[in-house]
PDB file of C-alpha atoms in Angstrom:
ATOM      1  CA  LEU A1305     -24.391  -8.445   0.540  1.00  0.00           C
ATOM      2  CA  ALA A1306     -24.517  -3.967  -0.221  1.00  0.00           C
ATOM      3  CA  LYS A1307     -23.738  -3.227  -3.935  1.00  0.00           C
ATOM      4  CA  THR A1308     -22.033   0.346  -4.637  1.00  0.00           C
ATOM      5  CA  THR A1309     -21.796   2.747  -7.661  1.00  0.00           C
ATOM      6  CA  GLN A1310     -18.880   4.625  -7.614  1.00  0.00           C
ATOM      7  CA  PRO A1311     -17.168   6.888 -10.650  1.00  0.00           C
ATOM      8  CA  ILE A1312     -15.332   5.182 -13.171  1.00  0.00           C
ATOM      9  CA  SER A1313     -12.415   7.555 -13.581  1.00  0.00           C
ATOM     10  CA  MET A1314     -11.375  10.995 -12.114  1.00  0.00           C
ATOM     11  CA  ASP A1315      -9.031  13.810 -13.205  1.00  0.00           C
ATOM     12  CA  SER A1316      -7.872  16.176 -10.804  1.00  0.00           C
ATOM     13  CA  TYR A1317      -4.365  18.851 -10.750  1.00  0.00           C
ATOM     14  CA  GLU A1318      -1.726  18.368  -8.361  1.00  0.00           C
ATOM     15  CA  GLY A1319      -2.658  20.535  -5.214  1.00  0.00           C
ATOM     16  CA  GLN A1320      -6.530  20.246  -5.159  1.00  0.00           C
ATOM     17  CA  GLU A1321      -8.731  18.595  -3.214  1.00  0.00           C
ATOM     18  CA  VAL A1322     -10.587  15.308  -4.770  1.00  0.00           C
ATOM     19  CA  ASN A1323     -13.799  14.117  -2.864  1.00  0.00           C
ATOM     20  CA  ILE A1324     -15.095  10.774  -4.743  1.00  0.00           C
ATOM     21  CA  THR A1325     -18.190   9.727  -3.545  1.00  0.00           C
ATOM     22  CA  CYS A1326     -19.527   5.796  -3.007  1.00  0.00           C
ATOM     23  CA  SER A1327     -23.390   5.330  -3.352  1.00  0.00           C
ATOM     24  CA  HIS A1328     -24.477   1.988  -1.033  1.00  0.00           C
ATOM     25  CA  ASN A1329     -28.337   2.229  -0.945  1.00  0.00           C
ATOM     26  CA  ASN A1330     -29.337  -1.426   0.587  1.00  0.00           C
ATOM     27  CA  ILE A1331     -26.356  -0.777   3.331  1.00  0.00           C
ATOM     28  CA  ALA A1332     -27.180  -2.777   6.309  1.00  0.00           C
ATOM     29  CA  THR A1333     -27.038  -2.085   9.856  1.00  0.00           C
ATOM     30  CA  ASN A1334     -24.669  -3.463  11.123  1.00  0.00           C
ATOM     31  CA  ASP A1335     -22.378  -2.516   7.989  1.00  0.00           C
ATOM     32  CA  TYR A1336     -19.127  -0.378   7.693  1.00  0.00           C
ATOM     33  CA  ILE A1337     -17.581   2.008   4.696  1.00  0.00           C
ATOM     34  CA  THR A1338     -13.863   1.112   3.915  1.00  0.00           C
ATOM     35  CA  TRP A1339     -11.671   2.297   1.093  1.00  0.00           C
ATOM     36  CA  TYR A1340      -8.934   1.246  -0.305  1.00  0.00           C
ATOM     37  CA  GLN A1341      -6.521   2.304  -2.825  1.00  0.00           C
ATOM     38  CA  GLN A1342      -4.381   0.461  -4.982  1.00  0.00           C
ATOM     39  CA  PHE A1343      -1.771   1.253  -7.195  1.00  0.00           C
ATOM     40  CA  PRO A1344      -0.826  -0.309 -10.518  1.00  0.00           C
ATOM     41  CA  SER A1345       0.845  -4.277 -10.206  1.00  0.00           C
ATOM     42  CA  GLN A1346       0.105  -4.002  -6.182  1.00  0.00           C
ATOM     43  CA  GLY A1347      -2.745  -5.157  -3.606  1.00  0.00           C
ATOM     44  CA  PRO A1348      -5.091  -3.298  -2.655  1.00  0.00           C
ATOM     45  CA  ARG A1349      -4.091  -0.882   0.552  1.00  0.00           C
ATOM     46  CA  PHE A1350      -6.513   0.385   3.647  1.00  0.00           C
ATOM     47  CA  ILE A1351      -6.987   3.794   3.592  1.00  0.00           C
ATOM     48  CA  ILE A1352     -10.022   4.691   6.200  1.00  0.00           C
ATOM     49  CA  GLN A1353     -13.029   3.067   7.356  1.00  0.00           C
ATOM     50  CA  GLY A1354     -16.582   4.643   8.882  1.00  0.00           C
ATOM     51  CA  TYR A1355     -19.973   4.273  10.481  1.00  0.00           C
ATOM     52  CA  LYS A1356     -21.624   7.253   9.943  1.00  0.00           C
ATOM     53  CA  THR A1357     -20.544  11.131  10.588  1.00  0.00           C
ATOM     54  CA  LYS A1358     -16.974  11.838  10.212  1.00  0.00           C
ATOM     55  CA  VAL A1359     -13.629  10.470  10.316  1.00  0.00           C
ATOM     56  CA  THR A1360     -10.077  11.489   9.304  1.00  0.00           C
ATOM     57  CA  ASN A1361      -6.947   9.668   9.656  1.00  0.00           C
ATOM     58  CA  GLU A1362      -3.645  11.166   8.540  1.00  0.00           C
ATOM     59  CA  VAL A1363      -4.193  10.479   4.934  1.00  0.00           C
ATOM     60  CA  ALA A1364      -7.890  11.076   4.421  1.00  0.00           C
ATOM     61  CA  SER A1365     -11.487  11.788   5.523  1.00  0.00           C
ATOM     62  CA  LEU A1366     -14.578   9.728   5.056  1.00  0.00           C
ATOM     63  CA  PHE A1367     -17.741  11.843   5.183  1.00  0.00           C
ATOM     64  CA  ILE A1368     -21.004  10.055   6.200  1.00  0.00           C
ATOM     65  CA  PRO A1369     -24.188  11.293   6.058  1.00  0.00           C
ATOM     66  CA  ALA A1370     -27.451  10.768   8.925  1.00  0.00           C
ATOM     67  CA  ASP A1371     -29.193   7.847   6.447  1.00  0.00           C
ATOM     68  CA  ARG A1372     -25.702   6.381   5.244  1.00  0.00           C
ATOM     69  CA  LYS A1373     -26.778   5.441   1.983  1.00  0.00           C
ATOM     70  CA  SER A1374     -23.472   7.336   0.818  1.00  0.00           C
ATOM     71  CA  SER A1375     -20.169   8.223   1.314  1.00  0.00           C
ATOM     72  CA  THR A1376     -17.671  10.464   0.242  1.00  0.00           C
ATOM     73  CA  LEU A1377     -13.574   9.845   0.437  1.00  0.00           C
ATOM     74  CA  SER A1378     -11.786  13.334   0.623  1.00  0.00           C
ATOM     75  CA  LEU A1379      -8.049  13.423  -0.348  1.00  0.00           C
ATOM     76  CA  PRO A1380      -7.121  16.946   0.383  1.00  0.00           C
ATOM     77  CA  ARG A1381      -4.147  18.266  -1.446  1.00  0.00           C
ATOM     78  CA  VAL A1382      -3.819  15.651  -3.782  1.00  0.00           C
ATOM     79  CA  SER A1383       0.521  15.046  -5.335  1.00  0.00           C
ATOM     80  CA  LEU A1384       1.166  12.908  -8.380  1.00  0.00           C
ATOM     81  CA  SER A1385       1.392   9.751  -6.130  1.00  0.00           C
ATOM     82  CA  ASP A1386      -2.088   9.827  -5.385  1.00  0.00           C
ATOM     83  CA  THR A1387      -2.724   8.290  -8.816  1.00  0.00           C
ATOM     84  CA  ALA A1388      -4.343   5.015  -8.385  1.00  0.00           C
ATOM     85  CA  VAL A1389      -7.951   3.294  -8.398  1.00  0.00           C
ATOM     86  CA  TYR A1390     -10.215   3.744  -5.295  1.00  0.00           C
ATOM     87  CA  TYR A1391     -12.207   1.169  -4.007  1.00  0.00           C
ATOM     88  CA  CYS A1392     -15.433   1.610  -1.638  1.00  0.00           C
ATOM     89  CA  LEU A1393     -16.461  -1.380   0.176  1.00  0.00           C
ATOM     90  CA  VAL A1394     -19.639  -2.412   2.343  1.00  0.00           C
ATOM     91  CA  GLY A1395     -19.995  -5.125   4.587  1.00  0.00           C
ATOM     92  CA  SER A1396     -20.084  -6.165   8.389  1.00  0.00           C
ATOM     93  CA  PRO A1397     -17.110  -5.742  10.719  1.00  0.00           C
ATOM     94  CA  GLY A1398     -14.866  -8.158  12.178  1.00  0.00           C
ATOM     95  CA  GLY A1399     -12.761 -11.105  10.778  1.00  0.00           C
ATOM     96  CA  TYR A1400     -15.284 -12.834   8.476  1.00  0.00           C
ATOM     97  CA  GLN A1401     -17.067 -11.029   6.163  1.00  0.00           C
ATOM     98  CA  LYS A1402     -18.204 -11.170   1.660  1.00  0.00           C
ATOM     99  CA  VAL A1403     -17.343  -8.182   0.697  1.00  0.00           C
ATOM    100  CA  THR A1404     -17.339  -7.299  -3.010  1.00  0.00           C
ATOM    101  CA  PHE A1405     -14.740  -4.417  -4.467  1.00  0.00           C
ATOM    102  CA  GLY A1406     -16.137  -3.484  -7.535  1.00  0.00           C
ATOM    103  CA  THR A1407     -14.112  -1.732 -10.692  1.00  0.00           C
ATOM    104  CA  GLY A1408     -13.434   1.261  -8.493  1.00  0.00           C
ATOM    105  CA  THR A1409     -12.920   4.775  -9.407  1.00  0.00           C
ATOM    106  CA  LYS A1410      -9.428   5.734 -11.229  1.00  0.00           C
ATOM    107  CA  LEU A1411      -7.899   8.607 -10.091  1.00  0.00           C
ATOM    108  CA  GLN A1412      -5.645  10.386 -12.337  1.00  0.00           C
ATOM    109  CA  VAL A1413      -3.832  13.606 -10.697  1.00  0.00           C
ATOM    110  CA  ILE A1414      -2.135  15.882 -13.271  1.00  0.00           C
ATOM    111  CA  PRO A1415       0.860  17.657 -12.900  1.00  0.00           C
TER     112      PRO A1415
ATOM    113  CA  ASN B 575       7.002  -8.868  10.259  1.00  0.00           C
ATOM    114  CA  ALA B 576       6.641  -9.921   6.424  1.00  0.00           C
ATOM    115  CA  GLY B 577       2.758  -9.131   6.876  1.00  0.00           C
ATOM    116  CA  VAL B 578       1.448 -11.118   3.687  1.00  0.00           C
ATOM    117  CA  THR B 579       3.828 -13.666   1.079  1.00  0.00           C
ATOM    118  CA  GLN B 580       2.493 -15.005  -2.118  1.00  0.00           C
ATOM    119  CA  THR B 581       4.641 -17.685  -4.197  1.00  0.00           C
ATOM    120  CA  PRO B 582       4.991 -17.545  -6.878  1.00  0.00           C
ATOM    121  CA  LYS B 583       5.407 -13.849  -8.243  1.00  0.00           C
ATOM    122  CA  PHE B 584       4.771 -15.402 -12.021  1.00  0.00           C
ATOM    123  CA  GLN B 585       3.427 -18.464 -13.337  1.00  0.00           C
ATOM    124  CA  VAL B 586       2.922 -19.708 -17.182  1.00  0.00           C
ATOM    125  CA  LEU B 587       1.102 -22.698 -17.336  1.00  0.00           C
ATOM    126  CA  LYS B 588      -0.196 -24.599 -20.464  1.00  0.00           C
ATOM    127  CA  THR B 589      -3.980 -25.763 -20.928  1.00  0.00           C
ATOM    128  CA  GLY B 590      -4.686 -28.883 -18.361  1.00  0.00           C
ATOM    129  CA  GLN B 591      -1.765 -27.773 -16.511  1.00  0.00           C
ATOM    130  CA  SER B 592      -1.821 -28.131 -12.547  1.00  0.00           C
ATOM    131  CA  MET B 593      -0.299 -25.847  -9.880  1.00  0.00           C
ATOM    132  CA  THR B 594      -0.749 -24.770  -6.217  1.00  0.00           C
ATOM    133  CA  LEU B 595      -0.318 -20.509  -5.453  1.00  0.00           C
ATOM    134  CA  GLN B 596       0.877 -20.278  -2.114  1.00  0.00           C
ATOM    135  CA  CYS B 597       0.455 -17.937   0.986  1.00  0.00           C
ATOM    136  CA  ALA B 598       1.430 -17.331   4.018  1.00  0.00           C
ATOM    137  CA  GLN B 599       0.611 -14.659   6.752  1.00  0.00           C
ATOM    138  CA  ASP B 600       2.618 -13.799   9.645  1.00  0.00           C
ATOM    139  CA  MET B 601       0.186 -11.768  11.464  1.00  0.00           C
ATOM    140  CA  ASN B 602      -1.739 -14.739  13.674  1.00  0.00           C
ATOM    141  CA  HIS B 603      -5.030 -13.863  11.644  1.00  0.00           C
ATOM    142  CA  ASN B 604      -7.768 -16.255  11.672  1.00  0.00           C
ATOM    143  CA  SER B 605      -9.428 -15.243   8.414  1.00  0.00           C
ATOM    144  CA  MET B 606      -8.311 -14.851   4.841  1.00  0.00           C
ATOM    145  CA  TYR B 607      -9.356 -14.718   1.387  1.00  0.00           C
ATOM    146  CA  TRP B 608      -8.497 -15.679  -2.417  1.00  0.00           C
ATOM    147  CA  TYR B 609      -9.329 -12.513  -4.791  1.00  0.00           C
ATOM    148  CA  ARG B 610      -8.088 -12.796  -8.485  1.00  0.00           C
ATOM    149  CA  GLN B 611      -8.513  -9.669 -10.535  1.00  0.00           C
ATOM    150  CA  ASP B 612      -8.663  -9.257 -14.461  1.00  0.00           C
ATOM    151  CA  PRO B 613      -7.132  -6.378 -16.615  1.00  0.00           C
ATOM    152  CA  GLY B 614      -9.338  -3.655 -16.132  1.00  0.00           C
ATOM    153  CA  MET B 615     -11.567  -4.948 -13.365  1.00  0.00           C
ATOM    154  CA  GLY B 616     -12.039  -4.977  -9.766  1.00  0.00           C
ATOM    155  CA  LEU B 617     -11.384  -7.740  -7.553  1.00  0.00           C
ATOM    156  CA  ARG B 618     -13.288 -10.827  -6.881  1.00  0.00           C
ATOM    157  CA  LEU B 619     -13.450 -12.958  -4.588  1.00  0.00           C
ATOM    158  CA  ILE B 620     -12.313 -16.773  -5.110  1.00  0.00           C
ATOM    159  CA  TYR B 621     -12.846 -18.376  -1.634  1.00  0.00           C
ATOM    160  CA  TYR B 622     -12.521 -17.419   2.178  1.00  0.00           C
ATOM    161  CA  SER B 623     -11.179 -18.872   4.809  1.00  0.00           C
ATOM    162  CA  ALA B 624     -12.821 -17.478   8.148  1.00  0.00           C
ATOM    163  CA  SER B 625     -10.471 -19.949  10.891  1.00  0.00           C
ATOM    164  CA  GLU B 626      -8.090 -22.491  10.430  1.00  0.00           C
ATOM    165  CA  GLY B 627      -9.184 -26.189   9.285  1.00  0.00           C
ATOM    166  CA  THR B 628     -12.489 -24.243   7.691  1.00  0.00           C
ATOM    167  CA  THR B 629     -12.904 -22.591   3.713  1.00  0.00           C
ATOM    168  CA  ASP B 630     -16.299 -21.835   2.030  1.00  0.00           C
ATOM    169  CA  LYS B 631     -16.973 -20.061  -1.397  1.00  0.00           C
ATOM    170  CA  GLY B 632     -16.775 -16.859  -2.924  1.00  0.00           C
ATOM    171  CA  GLU B 633     -18.285 -15.262  -5.668  1.00  0.00           C
ATOM    172  CA  VAL B 634     -16.334 -17.462  -8.125  1.00  0.00           C
ATOM    173  CA  PRO B 635     -15.065 -20.488  -6.504  1.00  0.00           C
ATOM    174  CA  ASN B 636     -15.278 -23.318 -10.393  1.00  0.00           C
ATOM    175  CA  GLY B 637     -12.113 -24.328 -11.575  1.00  0.00           C
ATOM    176  CA  TYR B 638     -10.452 -23.571  -8.025  1.00  0.00           C
ATOM    177  CA  ASN B 639      -9.743 -25.708  -4.559  1.00  0.00           C
ATOM    178  CA  VAL B 640      -8.020 -24.434  -1.339  1.00  0.00           C
ATOM    179  CA  SER B 641      -6.645 -25.897   1.674  1.00  0.00           C
ATOM    180  CA  ARG B 642      -6.435 -24.038   4.880  1.00  0.00           C
ATOM    181  CA  LEU B 643      -4.517 -26.945   6.874  1.00  0.00           C
ATOM    182  CA  ASN B 644      -2.721 -24.051   9.679  1.00  0.00           C
ATOM    183  CA  LYS B 645      -3.060 -20.281  10.617  1.00  0.00           C
ATOM    184  CA  ARG B 646      -0.570 -19.013   8.837  1.00  0.00           C
ATOM    185  CA  GLU B 647      -0.701 -20.580   5.476  1.00  0.00           C
ATOM    186  CA  PHE B 648      -3.976 -20.500   2.396  1.00  0.00           C
ATOM    187  CA  SER B 649      -3.371 -22.324  -0.541  1.00  0.00           C
ATOM    188  CA  LEU B 650      -5.114 -21.906  -3.846  1.00  0.00           C
ATOM    189  CA  ARG B 651      -5.041 -24.738  -6.419  1.00  0.00           C
ATOM    190  CA  LEU B 652      -6.001 -25.095 -10.384  1.00  0.00           C
ATOM    191  CA  GLU B 653      -6.587 -28.918 -11.170  1.00  0.00           C
ATOM    192  CA  SER B 654      -6.650 -27.985 -14.906  1.00  0.00           C
ATOM    193  CA  ALA B 655      -5.624 -24.717 -15.826  1.00  0.00           C
ATOM    194  CA  ALA B 656      -8.066 -22.917 -18.645  1.00  0.00           C
ATOM    195  CA  PRO B 657      -7.248 -20.027 -20.378  1.00  0.00           C
ATOM    196  CA  SER B 658     -10.556 -17.817 -18.403  1.00  0.00           C
ATOM    197  CA  GLN B 659      -8.566 -18.819 -15.550  1.00  0.00           C
ATOM    198  CA  THR B 660      -5.817 -15.925 -16.790  1.00  0.00           C
ATOM    199  CA  SER B 661      -5.391 -13.140 -14.180  1.00  0.00           C
ATOM    200  CA  VAL B 662      -3.746 -11.899 -11.211  1.00  0.00           C
ATOM    201  CA  TYR B 663      -4.351 -13.505  -8.118  1.00  0.00           C
ATOM    202  CA  PHE B 664      -3.945 -12.053  -4.469  1.00  0.00           C
ATOM    203  CA  CYS B 665      -4.818 -12.825  -1.048  1.00  0.00           C
ATOM    204  CA  ALA B 666      -5.444 -11.165   1.947  1.00  0.00           C
ATOM    205  CA  SER B 667      -5.417 -11.750   5.308  1.00  0.00           C
ATOM    206  CA  ILE B 668      -7.820  -9.858   7.207  1.00  0.00           C
ATOM    207  CA  ARG B 669      -7.674  -7.836  10.867  1.00  0.00           C
ATOM    208  CA  GLY B 670     -11.015  -8.235  12.433  1.00  0.00           C
ATOM    209  CA  THR B 671     -12.624  -6.840  15.658  1.00  0.00           C
ATOM    210  CA  PRO B 672     -16.612  -6.238  16.156  1.00  0.00           C
ATOM    211  CA  ARG B 673     -16.194  -2.659  15.373  1.00  0.00           C
ATOM    212  CA  PHE B 674     -14.012  -3.213  12.316  1.00  0.00           C
ATOM    213  CA  ASN B 675     -12.480  -4.885   9.664  1.00  0.00           C
ATOM    214  CA  GLU B 676      -8.706  -4.151   7.582  1.00  0.00           C
ATOM    215  CA  GLN B 677      -7.893  -6.551   4.321  1.00  0.00           C
ATOM    216  CA  PHE B 678      -4.007  -6.961   4.177  1.00  0.00           C
ATOM    217  CA  PHE B 679      -2.825  -8.007   0.716  1.00  0.00           C
ATOM    218  CA  GLY B 680      -0.023 -10.041  -0.581  1.00  0.00           C
ATOM    219  CA  PRO B 681       1.812  -8.579  -3.737  1.00  0.00           C
ATOM    220  CA  GLY B 682      -0.072 -10.554  -6.069  1.00  0.00           C
ATOM    221  CA  THR B 683       0.826 -14.098  -8.496  1.00  0.00           C
ATOM    222  CA  ARG B 684       0.263 -12.987 -12.430  1.00  0.00           C
ATOM    223  CA  LEU B 685      -0.802 -16.348 -13.814  1.00  0.00           C
ATOM    224  CA  THR B 686      -0.737 -16.720 -17.867  1.00  0.00           C
ATOM    225  CA  VAL B 687      -2.679 -19.826 -19.282  1.00  0.00           C
ATOM    226  CA  LEU B 688      -1.919 -20.658 -22.823  1.00  0.00           C
TER     227      LEU B 688
END
């Protein structure tokens, strides 16, 4: 299993762009990178997934450099409702994989 | 379409009591997982099931048993609860393709063992 390392916490003001970086030095060739968001007292929710370069959806962008040893989740113009814990996961695609969530990055958005 | 449902939402047990946490999904997924989340911590995988009738241990299986009797349901049993099992338990159902994987989580069961 690829180990991931993220900052424990980050603060940002409303309206700013937030970038959360995840380090995964031992990522395997078949592994994808996935980010989840978790609000207090709720289960995590899928945000975005990618393999290389850049992936964008309606809520976030994911940047993955050529060596794939790290990735950056970018949240444009955050609001108070983006205050949550963000988890980076690395694992192979398909419906069957062991994954490790780690402790995640607690993002606090300040008014 | 309810997604992933879990029962009960809350439970208080005394040390040594047993109980079963229920999880069901209506998305026709093959794989399902059970996690626990202790305060301020990430999720740790207890058991997973790749398909109906198959189960395997995750990171922290001791003290738990699971059952996947059909495609919809995946239950987690505590045979003799201990205070160390006080946690929030999440069930997840996985939508997976050869190039994609997404976990759908239930609302969780908050378990306290006295």
